[in-house]
mmCIF file with all atom_site columns, C-alpha atoms in Angstrom:
data_model
loop_
_atom_site.group_PDB
_atom_site.id
_atom_site.type_symbol
_atom_site.label_atom_id
_atom_site.label_alt_id
_atom_site.label_comp_id
_atom_site.label_asym_id
_atom_site.label_entity_id
_atom_site.label_seq_id
_atom_site.pdbx_PDB_ins_code
_atom_site.Cartn_x
_atom_site.Cartn_y
_atom_site.Cartn_z
_atom_site.occupancy
_atom_site.B_iso_or_equiv
_atom_site.pdbx_formal_charge
_atom_site.auth_seq_id
_atom_site.auth_comp_id
_atom_site.auth_asym_id
_atom_site.auth_atom_id
_atom_site.pdbx_PDB_model_num
ATOM 1   C CA . GLN Z 1 1   ? 0.081   -0.014 0.218   1.00 76.00 ? 1   GLN Z CA 1
ATOM 2   C CA . LYS Z 1 2   ? 1.645   3.698  -0.896  1.00 85.00 ? 2   LYS Z CA 1
ATOM 3   C CA . GLU Z 1 3   ? 1.411   5.630  1.981   1.00 92.00 ? 3   GLU Z CA 1
ATOM 4   C CA . VAL Z 1 4   ? -0.247  8.570  -0.202  1.00 95.00 ? 4   VAL Z CA 1
ATOM 5   C CA . GLU Z 1 5   ? -2.464  7.426  -2.812  1.00 95.00 ? 5   GLU Z CA 1
ATOM 6   C CA . GLN Z 1 6   ? -4.437  9.592  -5.372  1.00 95.00 ? 6   GLN Z CA 1
ATOM 7   C CA . ASN Z 1 7   ? -6.613  8.468  -8.331  1.00 85.00 ? 7   ASN Z CA 1
ATOM 8   C CA . SER Z 1 8   ? -4.054  9.267  -11.391 1.00 78.00 ? 8   SER Z CA 1
ATOM 9   C CA . GLY Z 1 9   ? -6.911  10.577 -13.439 1.00 82.00 ? 9   GLY Z CA 1
ATOM 10  C CA . PRO Z 1 10  ? -7.140  12.147 -15.981 1.00 92.00 ? 10  PRO Z CA 1
ATOM 11  C CA . LEU Z 1 11  ? -10.057 13.590 -14.560 1.00 96.00 ? 11  LEU Z CA 1
ATOM 12  C CA . SER Z 1 12  ? -12.058 15.869 -17.095 1.00 96.00 ? 12  SER Z CA 1
ATOM 13  C CA . VAL Z 1 13  ? -14.664 18.226 -16.087 1.00 97.00 ? 13  VAL Z CA 1
ATOM 14  C CA . PRO Z 1 14  ? -16.723 21.190 -18.111 1.00 97.00 ? 14  PRO Z CA 1
ATOM 15  C CA . GLU Z 1 15  ? -15.894 24.535 -17.533 1.00 97.00 ? 15  GLU Z CA 1
ATOM 16  C CA . GLY Z 1 16  ? -17.958 26.061 -14.528 1.00 97.00 ? 16  GLY Z CA 1
ATOM 17  C CA . ALA Z 1 17  ? -18.385 22.489 -13.121 1.00 97.00 ? 17  ALA Z CA 1
ATOM 18  C CA . ILE Z 1 18  ? -16.810 21.584 -9.418  1.00 97.00 ? 18  ILE Z CA 1
ATOM 19  C CA . ALA Z 1 19  ? -13.995 19.144 -9.511  1.00 97.00 ? 19  ALA Z CA 1
ATOM 20  C CA . SER Z 1 20  ? -13.305 16.720 -6.773  1.00 97.00 ? 20  SER Z CA 1
ATOM 21  C CA . LEU Z 1 21  ? -9.985  15.596 -6.302  1.00 97.00 ? 21  LEU Z CA 1
ATOM 22  C CA . ASN Z 1 22  ? -9.348  12.782 -3.314  1.00 96.00 ? 22  ASN Z CA 1
ATOM 23  C CA . CYS Z 1 23  ? -6.554  11.235 -1.624  1.00 96.00 ? 23  CYS Z CA 1
ATOM 24  C CA . THR Z 1 24  ? -5.942  8.847  0.814   1.00 96.00 ? 24  THR Z CA 1
ATOM 25  C CA . TYR Z 1 25  ? -3.074  8.035  3.489   1.00 95.00 ? 25  TYR Z CA 1
ATOM 26  C CA . SER Z 1 26  ? -1.893  5.382  5.554   1.00 93.00 ? 26  SER Z CA 1
ATOM 27  C CA . ASP Z 1 27  ? -0.202  7.103  8.769   1.00 89.00 ? 27  ASP Z CA 1
ATOM 28  C CA . ARG Z 1 28  ? -2.741  7.813  11.064  1.00 89.00 ? 28  ARG Z CA 1
ATOM 29  C CA . GLY Z 1 29  ? -0.423  9.986  13.214  1.00 87.00 ? 29  GLY Z CA 1
ATOM 30  C CA . SER Z 1 30  ? 0.148   12.460 10.381  1.00 89.00 ? 30  SER Z CA 1
ATOM 31  C CA . GLN Z 1 31  ? -1.344  15.938 11.234  1.00 86.00 ? 31  GLN Z CA 1
ATOM 32  C CA . SER Z 1 32  ? -0.605  18.260 8.331   1.00 90.00 ? 32  SER Z CA 1
ATOM 33  C CA . PHE Z 1 33  ? -2.102  18.140 5.050   1.00 94.00 ? 33  PHE Z CA 1
ATOM 34  C CA . PHE Z 1 34  ? -1.292  19.653 1.757   1.00 94.00 ? 34  PHE Z CA 1
ATOM 35  C CA . TRP Z 1 35  ? -2.679  20.323 -1.755  1.00 96.00 ? 35  TRP Z CA 1
ATOM 36  C CA . TYR Z 1 36  ? 0.093   21.366 -4.655  1.00 96.00 ? 36  TYR Z CA 1
ATOM 37  C CA . ARG Z 1 37  ? -0.690  22.435 -8.213  1.00 97.00 ? 37  ARG Z CA 1
ATOM 38  C CA . GLN Z 1 38  ? 1.715   21.821 -10.536 1.00 96.00 ? 38  GLN Z CA 1
ATOM 39  C CA . TYR Z 1 39  ? 1.576   22.992 -14.548 1.00 96.00 ? 39  TYR Z CA 1
ATOM 40  C CA . SER Z 1 40  ? 2.901   21.000 -16.954 1.00 93.00 ? 40  SER Z CA 1
ATOM 41  C CA . GLY Z 1 41  ? 7.044   21.386 -16.708 1.00 91.00 ? 41  GLY Z CA 1
ATOM 42  C CA . LYS Z 1 42  ? 6.763   23.818 -14.037 1.00 94.00 ? 42  LYS Z CA 1
ATOM 43  C CA . SER Z 1 43  ? 7.401   22.976 -10.223 1.00 94.00 ? 43  SER Z CA 1
ATOM 44  C CA . PRO Z 1 44  ? 4.500   22.470 -7.485  1.00 94.00 ? 44  PRO Z CA 1
ATOM 45  C CA . GLU Z 1 45  ? 2.922   25.330 -5.709  1.00 93.00 ? 45  GLU Z CA 1
ATOM 46  C CA . LEU Z 1 46  ? 0.995   25.176 -2.265  1.00 92.00 ? 46  LEU Z CA 1
ATOM 47  C CA . ILE Z 1 47  ? -2.551  26.151 -2.878  1.00 93.00 ? 47  ILE Z CA 1
ATOM 48  C CA . MET Z 1 48  ? -3.958  24.601 0.136   1.00 93.00 ? 48  MET Z CA 1
ATOM 49  C CA . SER Z 1 49  ? -3.066  23.304 3.699   1.00 92.00 ? 49  SER Z CA 1
ATOM 50  C CA . ILE Z 1 50  ? -5.459  21.827 6.368   1.00 94.00 ? 50  ILE Z CA 1
ATOM 51  C CA . TYR Z 1 51  ? -4.418  20.568 9.669   1.00 91.00 ? 51  TYR Z CA 1
ATOM 52  C CA . SER Z 1 52  ? -7.868  19.992 11.588  1.00 92.00 ? 52  SER Z CA 1
ATOM 53  C CA . ASN Z 1 53  ? -11.051 17.974 10.633  1.00 95.00 ? 53  ASN Z CA 1
ATOM 54  C CA . GLY Z 1 54  ? -13.744 19.536 8.351   1.00 95.00 ? 54  GLY Z CA 1
ATOM 55  C CA . ASP Z 1 55  ? -13.812 22.053 5.742   1.00 96.00 ? 55  ASP Z CA 1
ATOM 56  C CA . LYS Z 1 56  ? -11.266 24.954 4.986   1.00 96.00 ? 56  LYS Z CA 1
ATOM 57  C CA . GLU Z 1 57  ? -12.132 27.046 1.918   1.00 96.00 ? 57  GLU Z CA 1
ATOM 58  C CA . ASP Z 1 58  ? -10.124 29.438 -0.014  1.00 95.00 ? 58  ASP Z CA 1
ATOM 59  C CA . GLY Z 1 59  ? -11.782 31.427 -2.519  1.00 96.00 ? 59  GLY Z CA 1
ATOM 60  C CA . ARG Z 1 60  ? -12.745 28.563 -5.346  1.00 97.00 ? 60  ARG Z CA 1
ATOM 61  C CA . PHE Z 1 61  ? -10.900 25.875 -3.425  1.00 97.00 ? 61  PHE Z CA 1
ATOM 62  C CA . THR Z 1 62  ? -12.162 23.691 -0.556  1.00 98.00 ? 62  THR Z CA 1
ATOM 63  C CA . ALA Z 1 63  ? -9.854  21.328 1.466   1.00 97.00 ? 63  ALA Z CA 1
ATOM 64  C CA . GLN Z 1 64  ? -11.812 18.604 3.449   1.00 97.00 ? 64  GLN Z CA 1
ATOM 65  C CA . LEU Z 1 65  ? -10.157 16.192 6.036   1.00 97.00 ? 65  LEU Z CA 1
ATOM 66  C CA . ASN Z 1 66  ? -11.480 13.349 7.705   1.00 96.00 ? 66  ASN Z CA 1
ATOM 67  C CA . LYS Z 1 67  ? -8.666  11.674 10.031  1.00 94.00 ? 67  LYS Z CA 1
ATOM 68  C CA . ALA Z 1 68  ? -10.650 8.767  11.067  1.00 94.00 ? 68  ALA Z CA 1
ATOM 69  C CA . SER Z 1 69  ? -11.092 7.829  7.316   1.00 95.00 ? 69  SER Z CA 1
ATOM 70  C CA . GLN Z 1 70  ? -7.802  8.893  6.547   1.00 95.00 ? 70  GLN Z CA 1
ATOM 71  C CA . TYR Z 1 71  ? -8.979  10.738 3.714   1.00 96.00 ? 71  TYR Z CA 1
ATOM 72  C CA . VAL Z 1 72  ? -8.492  14.132 2.516   1.00 97.00 ? 72  VAL Z CA 1
ATOM 73  C CA . SER Z 1 73  ? -9.994  16.015 -0.361  1.00 97.00 ? 73  SER Z CA 1
ATOM 74  C CA . LEU Z 1 74  ? -10.258 19.240 -2.527  1.00 98.00 ? 74  LEU Z CA 1
ATOM 75  C CA . LEU Z 1 75  ? -12.995 20.611 -4.496  1.00 98.00 ? 75  LEU Z CA 1
ATOM 76  C CA . ILE Z 1 76  ? -12.760 23.284 -7.085  1.00 98.00 ? 76  ILE Z CA 1
ATOM 77  C CA . ARG Z 1 77  ? -16.030 25.189 -7.445  1.00 98.00 ? 77  ARG Z CA 1
ATOM 78  C CA . ASP Z 1 78  ? -16.497 26.957 -11.024 1.00 97.00 ? 78  ASP Z CA 1
ATOM 79  C CA . SER Z 1 79  ? -13.610 25.433 -12.788 1.00 97.00 ? 79  SER Z CA 1
ATOM 80  C CA . GLN Z 1 80  ? -11.682 27.092 -15.195 1.00 97.00 ? 80  GLN Z CA 1
ATOM 81  C CA . PRO Z 1 81  ? -9.522  25.876 -17.855 1.00 97.00 ? 81  PRO Z CA 1
ATOM 82  C CA . SER Z 1 82  ? -6.652  27.460 -16.347 1.00 97.00 ? 82  SER Z CA 1
ATOM 83  C CA . ASP Z 1 83  ? -7.158  25.090 -13.473 1.00 97.00 ? 83  ASP Z CA 1
ATOM 84  C CA . SER Z 1 84  ? -6.011  22.111 -15.725 1.00 97.00 ? 84  SER Z CA 1
ATOM 85  C CA . ALA Z 1 85  ? -2.621  20.940 -14.056 1.00 97.00 ? 85  ALA Z CA 1
ATOM 86  C CA . THR Z 1 86  ? -1.795  17.965 -11.934 1.00 96.00 ? 86  THR Z CA 1
ATOM 87  C CA . TYR Z 1 87  ? -2.855  17.966 -8.255  1.00 97.00 ? 87  TYR Z CA 1
ATOM 88  C CA . LEU Z 1 88  ? -0.835  16.930 -5.709  1.00 97.00 ? 88  LEU Z CA 1
ATOM 89  C CA . CYS Z 1 89  ? -1.765  15.476 -2.494  1.00 97.00 ? 89  CYS Z CA 1
ATOM 90  C CA . ALA Z 1 90  ? 1.213   15.855 0.280   1.00 95.00 ? 90  ALA Z CA 1
ATOM 91  C CA . VAL Z 1 91  ? 0.909   14.365 3.955   1.00 94.00 ? 91  VAL Z CA 1
ATOM 92  C CA . LYS Z 1 92  ? 3.390   15.403 7.104   1.00 88.00 ? 92  LYS Z CA 1
ATOM 93  C CA . LYS Z 1 93  ? 4.085   12.029 8.497   1.00 80.00 ? 93  LYS Z CA 1
ATOM 94  C CA . GLN Z 1 94  ? 5.226   12.050 12.458  1.00 72.00 ? 94  GLN Z CA 1
ATOM 95  C CA . GLY Z 1 95  ? 8.815   12.874 12.335  1.00 66.00 ? 95  GLY Z CA 1
ATOM 96  C CA . GLY Z 1 96  ? 8.182   15.487 9.851   1.00 70.00 ? 96  GLY Z CA 1
ATOM 97  C CA . LYS Z 1 97  ? 8.746   14.171 6.433   1.00 80.00 ? 97  LYS Z CA 1
ATOM 98  C CA . LEU Z 1 98  ? 6.497   15.113 3.832   1.00 86.00 ? 98  LEU Z CA 1
ATOM 99  C CA . ILE Z 1 99  ? 5.137   12.317 1.356   1.00 92.00 ? 99  ILE Z CA 1
ATOM 100 C CA . PHE Z 1 100 ? 3.305   13.187 -1.707  1.00 95.00 ? 100 PHE Z CA 1
ATOM 101 C CA . GLY Z 1 101 ? 1.040   11.103 -3.820  1.00 96.00 ? 101 GLY Z CA 1
ATOM 102 C CA . GLN Z 1 102 ? 1.286   10.370 -7.268  1.00 95.00 ? 102 GLN Z CA 1
ATOM 103 C CA . GLY Z 1 103 ? -0.992  13.579 -8.565  1.00 96.00 ? 103 GLY Z CA 1
ATOM 104 C CA . THR Z 1 104 ? -4.005  13.466 -10.407 1.00 96.00 ? 104 THR Z CA 1
ATOM 105 C CA . GLU Z 1 105 ? -4.121  15.453 -13.644 1.00 96.00 ? 105 GLU Z CA 1
ATOM 106 C CA . LEU Z 1 106 ? -7.317  17.648 -13.946 1.00 97.00 ? 106 LEU Z CA 1
ATOM 107 C CA . SER Z 1 107 ? -8.581  18.749 -17.376 1.00 97.00 ? 107 SER Z CA 1
ATOM 108 C CA . VAL Z 1 108 ? -11.084 21.531 -17.418 1.00 97.00 ? 108 VAL Z CA 1
ATOM 109 C CA . LYS Z 1 109 ? -12.961 21.499 -20.961 1.00 95.00 ? 109 LYS Z CA 1
ATOM 110 C CA . PRO Z 1 110 ? -14.071 25.093 -22.357 1.00 93.00 ? 110 PRO Z CA 1
ATOM 111 C CA . GLU P 2 1   ? 11.725  38.644 -2.767  1.00 62.00 ? 1   GLU P CA 1
ATOM 112 C CA . ALA P 2 2   ? 13.650  36.169 -4.848  1.00 78.00 ? 2   ALA P CA 1
ATOM 113 C CA . GLY P 2 3   ? 12.703  32.475 -5.141  1.00 91.00 ? 3   GLY P CA 1
ATOM 114 C CA . VAL P 2 4   ? 14.433  29.419 -5.096  1.00 95.00 ? 4   VAL P CA 1
ATOM 115 C CA . ALA P 2 5   ? 17.495  29.392 -7.452  1.00 96.00 ? 5   ALA P CA 1
ATOM 116 C CA . GLN P 2 6   ? 18.679  26.012 -9.144  1.00 97.00 ? 6   GLN P CA 1
ATOM 117 C CA . SER P 2 7   ? 21.298  25.122 -12.031 1.00 97.00 ? 7   SER P CA 1
ATOM 118 C CA . PRO P 2 8   ? 21.241  24.111 -14.387 1.00 97.00 ? 8   PRO P CA 1
ATOM 119 C CA . ARG P 2 9   ? 17.704  23.827 -15.807 1.00 96.00 ? 9   ARG P CA 1
ATOM 120 C CA . TYR P 2 10  ? 18.496  20.947 -18.224 1.00 97.00 ? 10  TYR P CA 1
ATOM 121 C CA . LYS P 2 11  ? 21.279  18.652 -18.299 1.00 97.00 ? 11  LYS P CA 1
ATOM 122 C CA . ILE P 2 12  ? 22.101  15.307 -20.645 1.00 98.00 ? 12  ILE P CA 1
ATOM 123 C CA . ILE P 2 13  ? 24.617  12.866 -19.511 1.00 97.00 ? 13  ILE P CA 1
ATOM 124 C CA . GLU P 2 14  ? 25.430  9.622  -20.648 1.00 97.00 ? 14  GLU P CA 1
ATOM 125 C CA . LYS P 2 15  ? 25.380  6.619  -17.961 1.00 96.00 ? 15  LYS P CA 1
ATOM 126 C CA . ARG P 2 16  ? 28.382  6.023  -15.621 1.00 97.00 ? 16  ARG P CA 1
ATOM 127 C CA . GLN P 2 17  ? 29.072  9.926  -15.917 1.00 97.00 ? 17  GLN P CA 1
ATOM 128 C CA . SER P 2 18  ? 29.000  12.232 -12.927 1.00 97.00 ? 18  SER P CA 1
ATOM 129 C CA . VAL P 2 19  ? 26.569  15.345 -12.522 1.00 98.00 ? 19  VAL P CA 1
ATOM 130 C CA . ALA P 2 20  ? 25.903  18.140 -9.855  1.00 98.00 ? 20  ALA P CA 1
ATOM 131 C CA . PHE P 2 21  ? 23.205  20.431 -9.254  1.00 98.00 ? 21  PHE P CA 1
ATOM 132 C CA . TRP P 2 22  ? 22.968  23.709 -7.228  1.00 97.00 ? 22  TRP P CA 1
ATOM 133 C CA . CYS P 2 23  ? 20.314  25.213 -5.093  1.00 97.00 ? 23  CYS P CA 1
ATOM 134 C CA . ASN P 2 24  ? 19.977  28.602 -3.779  1.00 96.00 ? 24  ASN P CA 1
ATOM 135 C CA . PRO P 2 25  ? 17.186  29.054 -1.270  1.00 95.00 ? 25  PRO P CA 1
ATOM 136 C CA . ILE P 2 26  ? 14.951  31.833 -0.067  1.00 92.00 ? 26  ILE P CA 1
ATOM 137 C CA . SER P 2 27  ? 17.001  34.132 1.985   1.00 90.00 ? 27  SER P CA 1
ATOM 138 C CA . GLY P 2 28  ? 16.540  33.199 5.471   1.00 87.00 ? 28  GLY P CA 1
ATOM 139 C CA . HIS P 2 29  ? 15.092  29.649 5.016   1.00 89.00 ? 29  HIS P CA 1
ATOM 140 C CA . ALA P 2 30  ? 16.844  27.622 7.088   1.00 87.00 ? 30  ALA P CA 1
ATOM 141 C CA . THR P 2 31  ? 15.339  24.416 5.903   1.00 89.00 ? 31  THR P CA 1
ATOM 142 C CA . LEU P 2 32  ? 16.192  22.884 2.219   1.00 92.00 ? 32  LEU P CA 1
ATOM 143 C CA . TYR P 2 33  ? 15.169  19.811 0.540   1.00 94.00 ? 33  TYR P CA 1
ATOM 144 C CA . TRP P 2 34  ? 16.202  18.011 -2.273  1.00 97.00 ? 34  TRP P CA 1
ATOM 145 C CA . TYR P 2 35  ? 13.499  15.900 -4.231  1.00 97.00 ? 35  TYR P CA 1
ATOM 146 C CA . GLN P 2 36  ? 13.569  13.553 -7.208  1.00 98.00 ? 36  GLN P CA 1
ATOM 147 C CA . GLN P 2 37  ? 10.319  13.852 -9.467  1.00 97.00 ? 37  GLN P CA 1
ATOM 148 C CA . ILE P 2 38  ? 10.085  10.887 -12.112 1.00 96.00 ? 38  ILE P CA 1
ATOM 149 C CA . LEU P 2 39  ? 7.639   11.654 -14.926 1.00 93.00 ? 39  LEU P CA 1
ATOM 150 C CA . GLY P 2 40  ? 4.009   10.716 -13.736 1.00 90.00 ? 40  GLY P CA 1
ATOM 151 C CA . GLN P 2 41  ? 5.083   10.460 -10.330 1.00 93.00 ? 41  GLN P CA 1
ATOM 152 C CA . GLY P 2 42  ? 5.149   12.848 -7.114  1.00 94.00 ? 42  GLY P CA 1
ATOM 153 C CA . PRO P 2 43  ? 8.346   14.306 -5.505  1.00 96.00 ? 43  PRO P CA 1
ATOM 154 C CA . LYS P 2 44  ? 10.192  12.132 -3.482  1.00 95.00 ? 44  LYS P CA 1
ATOM 155 C CA . LEU P 2 45  ? 12.296  13.808 -0.740  1.00 95.00 ? 45  LEU P CA 1
ATOM 156 C CA . LEU P 2 46  ? 15.775  12.525 -1.159  1.00 97.00 ? 46  LEU P CA 1
ATOM 157 C CA . ILE P 2 47  ? 17.475  14.838 1.782   1.00 95.00 ? 47  ILE P CA 1
ATOM 158 C CA . GLN P 2 48  ? 16.455  17.435 4.287   1.00 92.00 ? 48  GLN P CA 1
ATOM 159 C CA . PHE P 2 49  ? 18.790  19.814 5.550   1.00 92.00 ? 49  PHE P CA 1
ATOM 160 C CA . GLN P 2 50  ? 18.519  22.327 8.661   1.00 87.00 ? 50  GLN P CA 1
ATOM 161 C CA . ASN P 2 51  ? 20.879  25.034 8.405   1.00 85.00 ? 51  ASN P CA 1
ATOM 162 C CA . ASN P 2 52  ? 24.139  22.985 7.327   1.00 84.00 ? 52  ASN P CA 1
ATOM 163 C CA . GLY P 2 53  ? 22.994  19.614 9.183   1.00 90.00 ? 53  GLY P CA 1
ATOM 164 C CA . VAL P 2 54  ? 20.854  16.783 7.561   1.00 92.00 ? 54  VAL P CA 1
ATOM 165 C CA . VAL P 2 55  ? 17.599  15.817 9.207   1.00 89.00 ? 55  VAL P CA 1
ATOM 166 C CA . ASP P 2 56  ? 16.532  13.489 6.672   1.00 90.00 ? 56  ASP P CA 1
ATOM 167 C CA . ASP P 2 57  ? 18.447  11.190 4.082   1.00 94.00 ? 57  ASP P CA 1
ATOM 168 C CA . SER P 2 58  ? 16.931  7.968  4.656   1.00 91.00 ? 58  SER P CA 1
ATOM 169 C CA . GLN P 2 59  ? 15.678  7.837  0.775   1.00 92.00 ? 59  GLN P CA 1
ATOM 170 C CA . LEU P 2 60  ? 18.954  9.068  -0.598  1.00 96.00 ? 60  LEU P CA 1
ATOM 171 C CA . PRO P 2 61  ? 20.862  6.459  -2.688  1.00 95.00 ? 61  PRO P CA 1
ATOM 172 C CA . LYS P 2 62  ? 24.327  6.845  -0.810  1.00 95.00 ? 62  LYS P CA 1
ATOM 173 C CA . ASP P 2 63  ? 26.118  4.640  -2.941  1.00 96.00 ? 63  ASP P CA 1
ATOM 174 C CA . ARG P 2 64  ? 25.875  7.131  -5.989  1.00 97.00 ? 64  ARG P CA 1
ATOM 175 C CA . PHE P 2 65  ? 24.061  10.284 -4.474  1.00 97.00 ? 65  PHE P CA 1
ATOM 176 C CA . SER P 2 66  ? 25.653  12.873 -2.249  1.00 97.00 ? 66  SER P CA 1
ATOM 177 C CA . ALA P 2 67  ? 24.543  16.316 -1.194  1.00 97.00 ? 67  ALA P CA 1
ATOM 178 C CA . GLU P 2 68  ? 26.061  19.228 0.982   1.00 95.00 ? 68  GLU P CA 1
ATOM 179 C CA . ARG P 2 69  ? 25.195  22.204 2.188   1.00 94.00 ? 69  ARG P CA 1
ATOM 180 C CA . LEU P 2 70  ? 28.354  24.356 3.184   1.00 82.00 ? 70  LEU P CA 1
ATOM 181 C CA . LYS P 2 71  ? 27.524  27.438 5.469   1.00 84.00 ? 71  LYS P CA 1
ATOM 182 C CA . GLY P 2 72  ? 23.789  26.726 5.750   1.00 83.00 ? 72  GLY P CA 1
ATOM 183 C CA . VAL P 2 73  ? 22.705  28.333 2.519   1.00 91.00 ? 73  VAL P CA 1
ATOM 184 C CA . ASP P 2 74  ? 23.315  26.892 -0.808  1.00 95.00 ? 74  ASP P CA 1
ATOM 185 C CA . SER P 2 75  ? 23.418  23.283 -1.398  1.00 97.00 ? 75  SER P CA 1
ATOM 186 C CA . THR P 2 76  ? 24.727  20.974 -4.021  1.00 97.00 ? 76  THR P CA 1
ATOM 187 C CA . LEU P 2 77  ? 23.459  17.353 -5.106  1.00 98.00 ? 77  LEU P CA 1
ATOM 188 C CA . LYS P 2 78  ? 25.962  15.259 -6.817  1.00 98.00 ? 78  LYS P CA 1
ATOM 189 C CA . ILE P 2 79  ? 25.132  12.144 -8.826  1.00 98.00 ? 79  ILE P CA 1
ATOM 190 C CA . GLN P 2 80  ? 28.361  9.776  -9.246  1.00 97.00 ? 80  GLN P CA 1
ATOM 191 C CA . PRO P 2 81  ? 28.023  7.708  -11.406 1.00 96.00 ? 81  PRO P CA 1
ATOM 192 C CA . ALA P 2 82  ? 24.593  8.369  -13.041 1.00 97.00 ? 82  ALA P CA 1
ATOM 193 C CA . LYS P 2 83  ? 22.157  5.272  -13.953 1.00 97.00 ? 83  LYS P CA 1
ATOM 194 C CA . LEU P 2 84  ? 19.576  5.047  -16.518 1.00 97.00 ? 84  LEU P CA 1
ATOM 195 C CA . GLU P 2 85  ? 16.776  5.346  -13.787 1.00 96.00 ? 85  GLU P CA 1
ATOM 196 C CA . ASP P 2 86  ? 18.282  8.826  -12.349 1.00 97.00 ? 86  ASP P CA 1
ATOM 197 C CA . SER P 2 87  ? 16.311  10.590 -15.369 1.00 98.00 ? 87  SER P CA 1
ATOM 198 C CA . ALA P 2 88  ? 14.044  12.768 -13.408 1.00 97.00 ? 88  ALA P CA 1
ATOM 199 C CA . VAL P 2 89  ? 13.566  16.494 -12.411 1.00 97.00 ? 89  VAL P CA 1
ATOM 200 C CA . TYR P 2 90  ? 15.549  17.180 -9.425  1.00 98.00 ? 90  TYR P CA 1
ATOM 201 C CA . LEU P 2 91  ? 13.493  19.709 -7.107  1.00 97.00 ? 91  LEU P CA 1
ATOM 202 C CA . CYS P 2 92  ? 15.020  21.994 -4.601  1.00 97.00 ? 92  CYS P CA 1
ATOM 203 C CA . ALA P 2 93  ? 12.755  23.482 -1.932  1.00 94.00 ? 93  ALA P CA 1
ATOM 204 C CA . SER P 2 94  ? 12.847  25.915 1.268   1.00 91.00 ? 94  SER P CA 1
ATOM 205 C CA . THR P 2 95  ? 11.030  26.765 4.180   1.00 86.00 ? 95  THR P CA 1
ATOM 206 C CA . THR P 2 96  ? 11.495  28.965 6.892   1.00 77.00 ? 96  THR P CA 1
ATOM 207 C CA . PHE P 2 97  ? 11.134  26.474 9.911   1.00 65.00 ? 97  PHE P CA 1
ATOM 208 C CA . ILE P 2 98  ? 10.590  23.056 10.723  1.00 55.00 ? 98  ILE P CA 1
ATOM 209 C CA . GLY P 2 99  ? 8.582   21.281 13.605  1.00 58.00 ? 99  GLY P CA 1
ATOM 210 C CA . GLY P 2 100 ? 5.322   21.459 15.141  1.00 55.00 ? 100 GLY P CA 1
ATOM 211 C CA . THR P 2 101 ? 2.013   20.715 13.395  1.00 49.00 ? 101 THR P CA 1
ATOM 212 C CA . GLU P 2 102 ? 1.973   23.644 11.029  1.00 51.00 ? 102 GLU P CA 1
ATOM 213 C CA . GLU P 2 103 ? 4.704   23.596 8.486   1.00 58.00 ? 103 GLU P CA 1
ATOM 214 C CA . GLY P 2 104 ? 6.146   26.445 6.913   1.00 68.00 ? 104 GLY P CA 1
ATOM 215 C CA . THR P 2 105 ? 5.169   26.679 3.348   1.00 77.00 ? 105 THR P CA 1
ATOM 216 C CA . GLN P 2 106 ? 7.688   24.932 0.998   1.00 84.00 ? 106 GLN P CA 1
ATOM 217 C CA . TYR P 2 107 ? 8.732   26.948 -1.755  1.00 89.00 ? 107 TYR P CA 1
ATOM 218 C CA . PHE P 2 108 ? 10.268  25.300 -4.948  1.00 93.00 ? 108 PHE P CA 1
ATOM 219 C CA . GLY P 2 109 ? 12.595  25.927 -7.269  1.00 95.00 ? 109 GLY P CA 1
ATOM 220 C CA . PRO P 2 110 ? 12.165  25.465 -11.069 1.00 95.00 ? 110 PRO P CA 1
ATOM 221 C CA . GLY P 2 111 ? 14.028  22.312 -10.988 1.00 96.00 ? 111 GLY P CA 1
ATOM 222 C CA . THR P 2 112 ? 16.651  20.639 -13.224 1.00 97.00 ? 112 THR P CA 1
ATOM 223 C CA . ARG P 2 113 ? 15.557  18.302 -15.679 1.00 97.00 ? 113 ARG P CA 1
ATOM 224 C CA . LEU P 2 114 ? 18.341  15.424 -15.860 1.00 98.00 ? 114 LEU P CA 1
ATOM 225 C CA . THR P 2 115 ? 18.253  13.024 -18.721 1.00 98.00 ? 115 THR P CA 1
ATOM 226 C CA . VAL P 2 116 ? 20.495  9.841  -18.767 1.00 97.00 ? 116 VAL P CA 1
ATOM 227 C CA . LEU P 2 117 ? 21.354  8.351  -22.017 1.00 97.00 ? 117 LEU P CA 1
#
């Protein structure tokens, strides 16, 4: 079992729709969770961090965390073609190491 | 504020040759990371420095990879000898602090794309 798992996609949604990206992790002691966006040929950039169970909203982005289910998700409302990228889930394990999932490729069609 | 700088941006070498990558973190960032990102995968941590000390190098293939961070600022990552499977993007990242529940944001450099023929 991978430490951080994501569906590799590609996930295709029409412009204006909600994109839902999911991630599961294996280390129950993990406390910090992050979503990075990576455009093709570019380096990852942090878009959301979440530390407590529940939802955290930032503009069109909402991160959701359920530690009991070891599940974290990212919702993108009103998806735009410029949101087309690979989204990386990252989990900070006990001891501080950041583990990335393999990423989910999102394609938003005009 | 200048971002994380890396050089070179691209490197093509033949297997068994050696190569070195350079990283200059954001000014004042004590923690520096080197990641390896193989095409289609997420970044994998190779080594983490806190100032000039190594915090974690458990996934660094020490028979061929080495890294140093002299004076706690710039860092170099070396591969000697390179293998075909080392073809990847090597990302450097830095952050302001380490520890506790809330991690300082990791800022990534543009990466070095290595191709081993």
